[in-house]
mmCIF file with all atom_site columns, C-alpha atoms in Angstrom:
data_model
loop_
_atom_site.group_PDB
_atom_site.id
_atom_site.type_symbol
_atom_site.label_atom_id
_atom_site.label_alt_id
_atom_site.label_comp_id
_atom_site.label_asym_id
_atom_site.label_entity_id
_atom_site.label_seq_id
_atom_site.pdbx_PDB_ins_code
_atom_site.Cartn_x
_atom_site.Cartn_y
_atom_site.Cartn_z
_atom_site.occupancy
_atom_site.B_iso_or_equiv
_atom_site.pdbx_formal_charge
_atom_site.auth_seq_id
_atom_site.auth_comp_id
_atom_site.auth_asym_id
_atom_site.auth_atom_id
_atom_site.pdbx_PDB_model_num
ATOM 1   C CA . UNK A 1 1   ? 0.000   0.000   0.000   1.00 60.00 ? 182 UNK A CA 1
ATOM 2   C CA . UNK A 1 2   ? 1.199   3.214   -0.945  1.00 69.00 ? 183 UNK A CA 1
ATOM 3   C CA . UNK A 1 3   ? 0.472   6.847   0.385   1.00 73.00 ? 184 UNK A CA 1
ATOM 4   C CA . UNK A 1 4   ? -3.272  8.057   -1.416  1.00 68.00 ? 185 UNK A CA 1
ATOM 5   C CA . UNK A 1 5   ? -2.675  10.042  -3.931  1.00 71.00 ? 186 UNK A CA 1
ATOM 6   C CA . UNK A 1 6   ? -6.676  10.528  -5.312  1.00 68.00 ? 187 UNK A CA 1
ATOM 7   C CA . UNK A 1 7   ? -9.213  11.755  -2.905  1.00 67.00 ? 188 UNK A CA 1
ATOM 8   C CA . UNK A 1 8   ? -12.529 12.690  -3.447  1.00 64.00 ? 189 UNK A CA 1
ATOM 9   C CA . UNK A 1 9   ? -14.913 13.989  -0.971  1.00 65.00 ? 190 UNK A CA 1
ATOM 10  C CA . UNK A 1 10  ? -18.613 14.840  -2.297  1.00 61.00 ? 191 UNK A CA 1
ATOM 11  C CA . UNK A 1 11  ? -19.777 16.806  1.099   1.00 61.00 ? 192 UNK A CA 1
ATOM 12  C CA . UNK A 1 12  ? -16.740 19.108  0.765   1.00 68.00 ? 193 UNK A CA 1
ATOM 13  C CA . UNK A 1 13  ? -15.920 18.236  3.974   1.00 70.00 ? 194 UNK A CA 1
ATOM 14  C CA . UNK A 1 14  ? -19.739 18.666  5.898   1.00 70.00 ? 195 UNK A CA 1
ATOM 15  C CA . UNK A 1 15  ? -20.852 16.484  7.970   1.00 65.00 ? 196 UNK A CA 1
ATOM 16  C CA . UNK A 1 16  ? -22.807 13.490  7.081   1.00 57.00 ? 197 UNK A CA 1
ATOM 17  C CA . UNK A 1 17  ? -25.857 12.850  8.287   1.00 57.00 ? 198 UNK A CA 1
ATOM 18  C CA . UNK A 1 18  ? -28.815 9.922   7.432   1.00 54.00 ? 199 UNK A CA 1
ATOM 19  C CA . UNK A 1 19  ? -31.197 10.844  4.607   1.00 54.00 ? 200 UNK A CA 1
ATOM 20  C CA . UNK A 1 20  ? -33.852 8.422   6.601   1.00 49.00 ? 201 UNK A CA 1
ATOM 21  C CA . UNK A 1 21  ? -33.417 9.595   10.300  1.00 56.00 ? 202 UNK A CA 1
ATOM 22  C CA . UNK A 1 22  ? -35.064 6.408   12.145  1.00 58.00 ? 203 UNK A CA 1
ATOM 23  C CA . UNK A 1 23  ? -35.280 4.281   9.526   1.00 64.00 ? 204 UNK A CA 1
ATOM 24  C CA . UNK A 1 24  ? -33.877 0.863   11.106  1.00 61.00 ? 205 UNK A CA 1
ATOM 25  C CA . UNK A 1 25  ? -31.905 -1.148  8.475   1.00 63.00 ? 206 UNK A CA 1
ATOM 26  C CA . UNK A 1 26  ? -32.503 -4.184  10.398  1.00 63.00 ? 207 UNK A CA 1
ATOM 27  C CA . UNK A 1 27  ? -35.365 -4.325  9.582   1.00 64.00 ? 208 UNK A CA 1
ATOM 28  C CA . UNK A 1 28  ? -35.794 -5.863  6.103   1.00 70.00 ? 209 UNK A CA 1
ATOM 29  C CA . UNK A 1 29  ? -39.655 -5.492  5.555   1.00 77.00 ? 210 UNK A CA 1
ATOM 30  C CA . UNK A 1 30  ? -41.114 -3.770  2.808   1.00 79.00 ? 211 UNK A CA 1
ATOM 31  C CA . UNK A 1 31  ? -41.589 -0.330  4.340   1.00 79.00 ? 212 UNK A CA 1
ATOM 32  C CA . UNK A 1 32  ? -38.134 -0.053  5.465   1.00 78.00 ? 213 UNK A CA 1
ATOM 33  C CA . UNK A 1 33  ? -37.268 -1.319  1.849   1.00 78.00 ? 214 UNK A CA 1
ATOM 34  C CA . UNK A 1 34  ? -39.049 1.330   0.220   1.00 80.00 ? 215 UNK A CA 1
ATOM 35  C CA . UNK A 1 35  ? -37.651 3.741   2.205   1.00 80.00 ? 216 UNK A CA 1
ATOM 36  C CA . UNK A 1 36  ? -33.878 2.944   1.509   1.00 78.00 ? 217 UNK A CA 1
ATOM 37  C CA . UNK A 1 37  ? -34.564 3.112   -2.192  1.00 80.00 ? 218 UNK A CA 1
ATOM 38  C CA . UNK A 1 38  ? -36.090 6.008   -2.445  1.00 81.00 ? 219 UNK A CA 1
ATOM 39  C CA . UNK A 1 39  ? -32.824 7.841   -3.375  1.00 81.00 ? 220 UNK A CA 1
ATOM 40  C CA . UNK A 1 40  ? -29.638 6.777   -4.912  1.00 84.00 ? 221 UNK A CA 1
ATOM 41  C CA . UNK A 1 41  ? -27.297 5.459   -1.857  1.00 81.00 ? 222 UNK A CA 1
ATOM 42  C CA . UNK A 1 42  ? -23.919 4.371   -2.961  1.00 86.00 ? 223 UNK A CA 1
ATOM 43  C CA . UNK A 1 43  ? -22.262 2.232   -0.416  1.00 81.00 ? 224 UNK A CA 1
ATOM 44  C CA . UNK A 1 44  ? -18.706 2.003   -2.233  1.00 87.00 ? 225 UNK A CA 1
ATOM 45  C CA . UNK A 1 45  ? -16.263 2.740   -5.215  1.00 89.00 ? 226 UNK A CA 1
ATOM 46  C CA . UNK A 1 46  ? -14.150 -0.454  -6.431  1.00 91.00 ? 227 UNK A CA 1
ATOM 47  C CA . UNK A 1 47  ? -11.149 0.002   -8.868  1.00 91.00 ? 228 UNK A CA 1
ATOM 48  C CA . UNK A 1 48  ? -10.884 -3.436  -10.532 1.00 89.00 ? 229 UNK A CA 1
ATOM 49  C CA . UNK A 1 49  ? -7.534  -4.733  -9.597  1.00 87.00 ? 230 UNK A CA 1
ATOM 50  C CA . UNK A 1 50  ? -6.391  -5.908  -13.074 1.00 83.00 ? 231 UNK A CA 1
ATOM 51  C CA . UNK A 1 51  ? -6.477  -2.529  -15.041 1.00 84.00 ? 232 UNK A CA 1
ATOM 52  C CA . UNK A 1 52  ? -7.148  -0.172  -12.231 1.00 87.00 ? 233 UNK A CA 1
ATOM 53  C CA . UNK A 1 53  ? -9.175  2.116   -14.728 1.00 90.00 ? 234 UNK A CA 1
ATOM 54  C CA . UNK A 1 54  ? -12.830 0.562   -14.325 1.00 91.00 ? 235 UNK A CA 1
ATOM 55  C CA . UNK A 1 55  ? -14.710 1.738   -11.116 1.00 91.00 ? 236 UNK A CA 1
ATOM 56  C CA . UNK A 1 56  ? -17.991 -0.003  -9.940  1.00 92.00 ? 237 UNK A CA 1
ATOM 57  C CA . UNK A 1 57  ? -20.234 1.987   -7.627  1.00 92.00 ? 238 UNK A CA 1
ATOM 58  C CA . UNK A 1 58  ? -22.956 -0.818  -6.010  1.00 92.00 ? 239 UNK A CA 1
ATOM 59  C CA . UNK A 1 59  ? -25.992 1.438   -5.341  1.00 92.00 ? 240 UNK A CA 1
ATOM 60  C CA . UNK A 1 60  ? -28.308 0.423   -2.719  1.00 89.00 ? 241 UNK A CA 1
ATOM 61  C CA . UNK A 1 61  ? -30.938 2.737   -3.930  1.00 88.00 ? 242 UNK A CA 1
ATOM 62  C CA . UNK A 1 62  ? -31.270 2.631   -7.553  1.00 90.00 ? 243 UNK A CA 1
ATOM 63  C CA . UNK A 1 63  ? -30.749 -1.573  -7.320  1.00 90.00 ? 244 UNK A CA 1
ATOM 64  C CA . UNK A 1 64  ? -28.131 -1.612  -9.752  1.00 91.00 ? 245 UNK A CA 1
ATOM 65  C CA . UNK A 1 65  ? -24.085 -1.530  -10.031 1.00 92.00 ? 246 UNK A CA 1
ATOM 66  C CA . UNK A 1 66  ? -22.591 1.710   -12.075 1.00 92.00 ? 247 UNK A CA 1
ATOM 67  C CA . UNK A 1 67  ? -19.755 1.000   -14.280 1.00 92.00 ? 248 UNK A CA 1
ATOM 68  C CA . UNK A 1 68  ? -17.338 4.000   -14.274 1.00 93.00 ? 249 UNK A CA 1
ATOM 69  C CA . UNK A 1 69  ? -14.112 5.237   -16.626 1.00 93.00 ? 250 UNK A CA 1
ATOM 70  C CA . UNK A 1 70  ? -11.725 5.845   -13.951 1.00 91.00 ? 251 UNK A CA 1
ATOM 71  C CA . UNK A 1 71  ? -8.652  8.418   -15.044 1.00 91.00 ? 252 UNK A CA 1
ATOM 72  C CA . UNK A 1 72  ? -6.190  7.639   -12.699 1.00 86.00 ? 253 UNK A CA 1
ATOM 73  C CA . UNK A 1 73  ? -3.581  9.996   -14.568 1.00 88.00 ? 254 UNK A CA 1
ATOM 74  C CA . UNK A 1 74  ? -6.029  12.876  -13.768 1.00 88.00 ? 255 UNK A CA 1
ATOM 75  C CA . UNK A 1 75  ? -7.420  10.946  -10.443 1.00 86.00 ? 256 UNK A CA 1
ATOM 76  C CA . UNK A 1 76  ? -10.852 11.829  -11.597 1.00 87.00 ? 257 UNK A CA 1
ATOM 77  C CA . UNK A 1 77  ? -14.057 9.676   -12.845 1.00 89.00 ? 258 UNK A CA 1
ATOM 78  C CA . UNK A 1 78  ? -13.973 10.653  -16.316 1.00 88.00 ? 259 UNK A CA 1
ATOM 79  C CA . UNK A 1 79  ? -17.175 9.259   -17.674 1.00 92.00 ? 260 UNK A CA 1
ATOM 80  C CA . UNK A 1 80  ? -20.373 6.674   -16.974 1.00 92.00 ? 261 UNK A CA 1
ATOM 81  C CA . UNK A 1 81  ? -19.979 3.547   -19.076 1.00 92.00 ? 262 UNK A CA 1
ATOM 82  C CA . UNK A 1 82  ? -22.810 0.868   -17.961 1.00 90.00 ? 263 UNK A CA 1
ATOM 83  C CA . UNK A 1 83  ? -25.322 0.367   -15.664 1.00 90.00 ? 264 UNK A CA 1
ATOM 84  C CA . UNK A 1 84  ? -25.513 -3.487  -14.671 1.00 86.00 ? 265 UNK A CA 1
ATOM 85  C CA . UNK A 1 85  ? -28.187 -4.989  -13.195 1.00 85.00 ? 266 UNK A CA 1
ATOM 86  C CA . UNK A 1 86  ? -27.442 -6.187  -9.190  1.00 84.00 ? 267 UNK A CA 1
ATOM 87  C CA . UNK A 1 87  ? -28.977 -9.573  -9.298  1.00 79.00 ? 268 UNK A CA 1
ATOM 88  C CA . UNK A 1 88  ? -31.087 -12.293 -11.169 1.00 74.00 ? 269 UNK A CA 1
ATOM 89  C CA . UNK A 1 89  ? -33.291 -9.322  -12.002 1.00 74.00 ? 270 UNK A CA 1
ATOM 90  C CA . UNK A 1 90  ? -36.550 -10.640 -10.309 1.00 75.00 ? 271 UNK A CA 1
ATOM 91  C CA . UNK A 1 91  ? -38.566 -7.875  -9.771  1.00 79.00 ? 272 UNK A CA 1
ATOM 92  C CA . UNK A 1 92  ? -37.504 -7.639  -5.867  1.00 83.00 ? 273 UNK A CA 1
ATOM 93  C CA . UNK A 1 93  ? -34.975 -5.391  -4.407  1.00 88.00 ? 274 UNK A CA 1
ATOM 94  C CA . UNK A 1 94  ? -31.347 -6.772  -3.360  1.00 89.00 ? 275 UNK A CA 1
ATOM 95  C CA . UNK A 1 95  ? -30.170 -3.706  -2.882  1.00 88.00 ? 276 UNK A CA 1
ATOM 96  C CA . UNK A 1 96  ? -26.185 -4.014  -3.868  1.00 92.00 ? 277 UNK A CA 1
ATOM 97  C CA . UNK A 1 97  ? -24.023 -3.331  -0.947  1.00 91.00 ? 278 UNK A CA 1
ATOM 98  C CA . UNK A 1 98  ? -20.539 -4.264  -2.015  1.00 92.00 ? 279 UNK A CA 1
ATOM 99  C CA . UNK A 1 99  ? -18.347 -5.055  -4.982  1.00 91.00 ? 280 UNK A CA 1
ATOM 100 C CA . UNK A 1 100 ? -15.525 -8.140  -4.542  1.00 93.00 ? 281 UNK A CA 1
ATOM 101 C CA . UNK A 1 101 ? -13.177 -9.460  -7.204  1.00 92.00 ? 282 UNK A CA 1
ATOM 102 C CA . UNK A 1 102 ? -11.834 -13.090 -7.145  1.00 93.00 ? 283 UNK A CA 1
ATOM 103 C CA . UNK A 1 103 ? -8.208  -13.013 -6.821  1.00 90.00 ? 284 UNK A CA 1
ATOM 104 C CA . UNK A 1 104 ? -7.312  -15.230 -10.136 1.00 90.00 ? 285 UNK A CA 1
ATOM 105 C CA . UNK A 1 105 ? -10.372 -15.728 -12.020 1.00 91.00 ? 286 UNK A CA 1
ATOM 106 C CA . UNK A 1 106 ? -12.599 -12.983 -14.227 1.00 89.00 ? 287 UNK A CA 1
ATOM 107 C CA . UNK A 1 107 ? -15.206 -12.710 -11.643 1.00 92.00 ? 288 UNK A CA 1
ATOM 108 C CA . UNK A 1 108 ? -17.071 -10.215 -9.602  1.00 91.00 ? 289 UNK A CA 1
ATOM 109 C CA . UNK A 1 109 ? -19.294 -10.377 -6.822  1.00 93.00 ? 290 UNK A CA 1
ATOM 110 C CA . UNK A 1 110 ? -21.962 -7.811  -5.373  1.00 93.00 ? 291 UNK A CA 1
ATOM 111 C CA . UNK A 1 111 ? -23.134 -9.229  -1.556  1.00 92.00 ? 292 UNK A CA 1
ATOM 112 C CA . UNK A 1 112 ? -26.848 -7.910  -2.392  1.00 90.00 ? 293 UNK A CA 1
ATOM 113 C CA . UNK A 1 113 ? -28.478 -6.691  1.494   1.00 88.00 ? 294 UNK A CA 1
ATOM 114 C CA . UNK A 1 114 ? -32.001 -6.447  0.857   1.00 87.00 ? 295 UNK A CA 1
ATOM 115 C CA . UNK A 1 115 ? -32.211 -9.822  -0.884  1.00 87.00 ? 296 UNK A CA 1
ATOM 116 C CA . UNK A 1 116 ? -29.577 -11.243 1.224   1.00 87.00 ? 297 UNK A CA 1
ATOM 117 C CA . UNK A 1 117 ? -27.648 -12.698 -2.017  1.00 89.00 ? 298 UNK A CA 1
ATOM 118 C CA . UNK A 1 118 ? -24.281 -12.831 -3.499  1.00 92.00 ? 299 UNK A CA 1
ATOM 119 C CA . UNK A 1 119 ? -24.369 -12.212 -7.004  1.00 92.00 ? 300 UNK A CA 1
ATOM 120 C CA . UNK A 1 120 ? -21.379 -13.843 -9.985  1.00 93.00 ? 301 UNK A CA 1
ATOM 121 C CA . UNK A 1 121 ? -20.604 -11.737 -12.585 1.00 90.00 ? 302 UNK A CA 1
ATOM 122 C CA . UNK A 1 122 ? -17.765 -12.072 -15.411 1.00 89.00 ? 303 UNK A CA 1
ATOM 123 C CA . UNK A 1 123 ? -15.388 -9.450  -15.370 1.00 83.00 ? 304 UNK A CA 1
ATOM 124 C CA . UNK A 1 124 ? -13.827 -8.863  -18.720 1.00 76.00 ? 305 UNK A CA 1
ATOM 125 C CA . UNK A 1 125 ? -10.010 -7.851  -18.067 1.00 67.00 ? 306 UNK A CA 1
ATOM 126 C CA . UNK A 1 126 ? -9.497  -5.918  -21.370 1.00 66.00 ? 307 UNK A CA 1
#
């Protein structure tokens, strides 16, 4: 690990706060569902580890996993590429939480929270 040298911070330094003040995420019924996607609510930003110029974004919110052109000349997010779906596409929420890579092989996985699932994609390396 070296020092960071790409930072981004997208409340300028503000304080964070909960968009759903009491909303328990233990709870996995359908109320507190709805409530949790009601906005976009990305939970992370994961450089693949083969090219280090693809970021995925799993978003809790919108149900799906954005596919990002990451600059990392210019340490910036240069431009939206896909939008991937999070799951088996069922027509119930599994509200992406993470994004994994397997070590060797050209596969991805998204640990879904509201569905409680672990989704396989194939990662292509090129």
């Amino acid at each position: 690990q070296g020092p960071i040298r790409h930072m981004y911070d997208p409340k300028q330094g503000q304080k964070m706060m909960a968009a759903h003040g009491g909303c328990n995420h233990s709870n996995n019924d359908d109320s507190t569902i709805q409530l949790r996607q009601a906005d976009p609510h990305s939970h992370a930003l994961v450089l693949d580890p083969f090219v280090g110029t693809v970021a995925y974004v799993p978003d809790l919110g919108k149900d799906l996993i954005r596919e990002f052109y990451y600059d990392a000349n210019e340490g910036k997010i240069a431009m939206e590429m896909n939008i991937l779906p999070s799951g088996l596409c069922t027509g119930k929420p599994d509200g992406p939480r993470y994004f994994e890579f397997h070590p060797k092989f050209n596969i991805g996985y998204v640990v879904n929270e509201l569905s409680s699932t672990i989704a396989v994609f194939e990662v292509d390396r090129k």
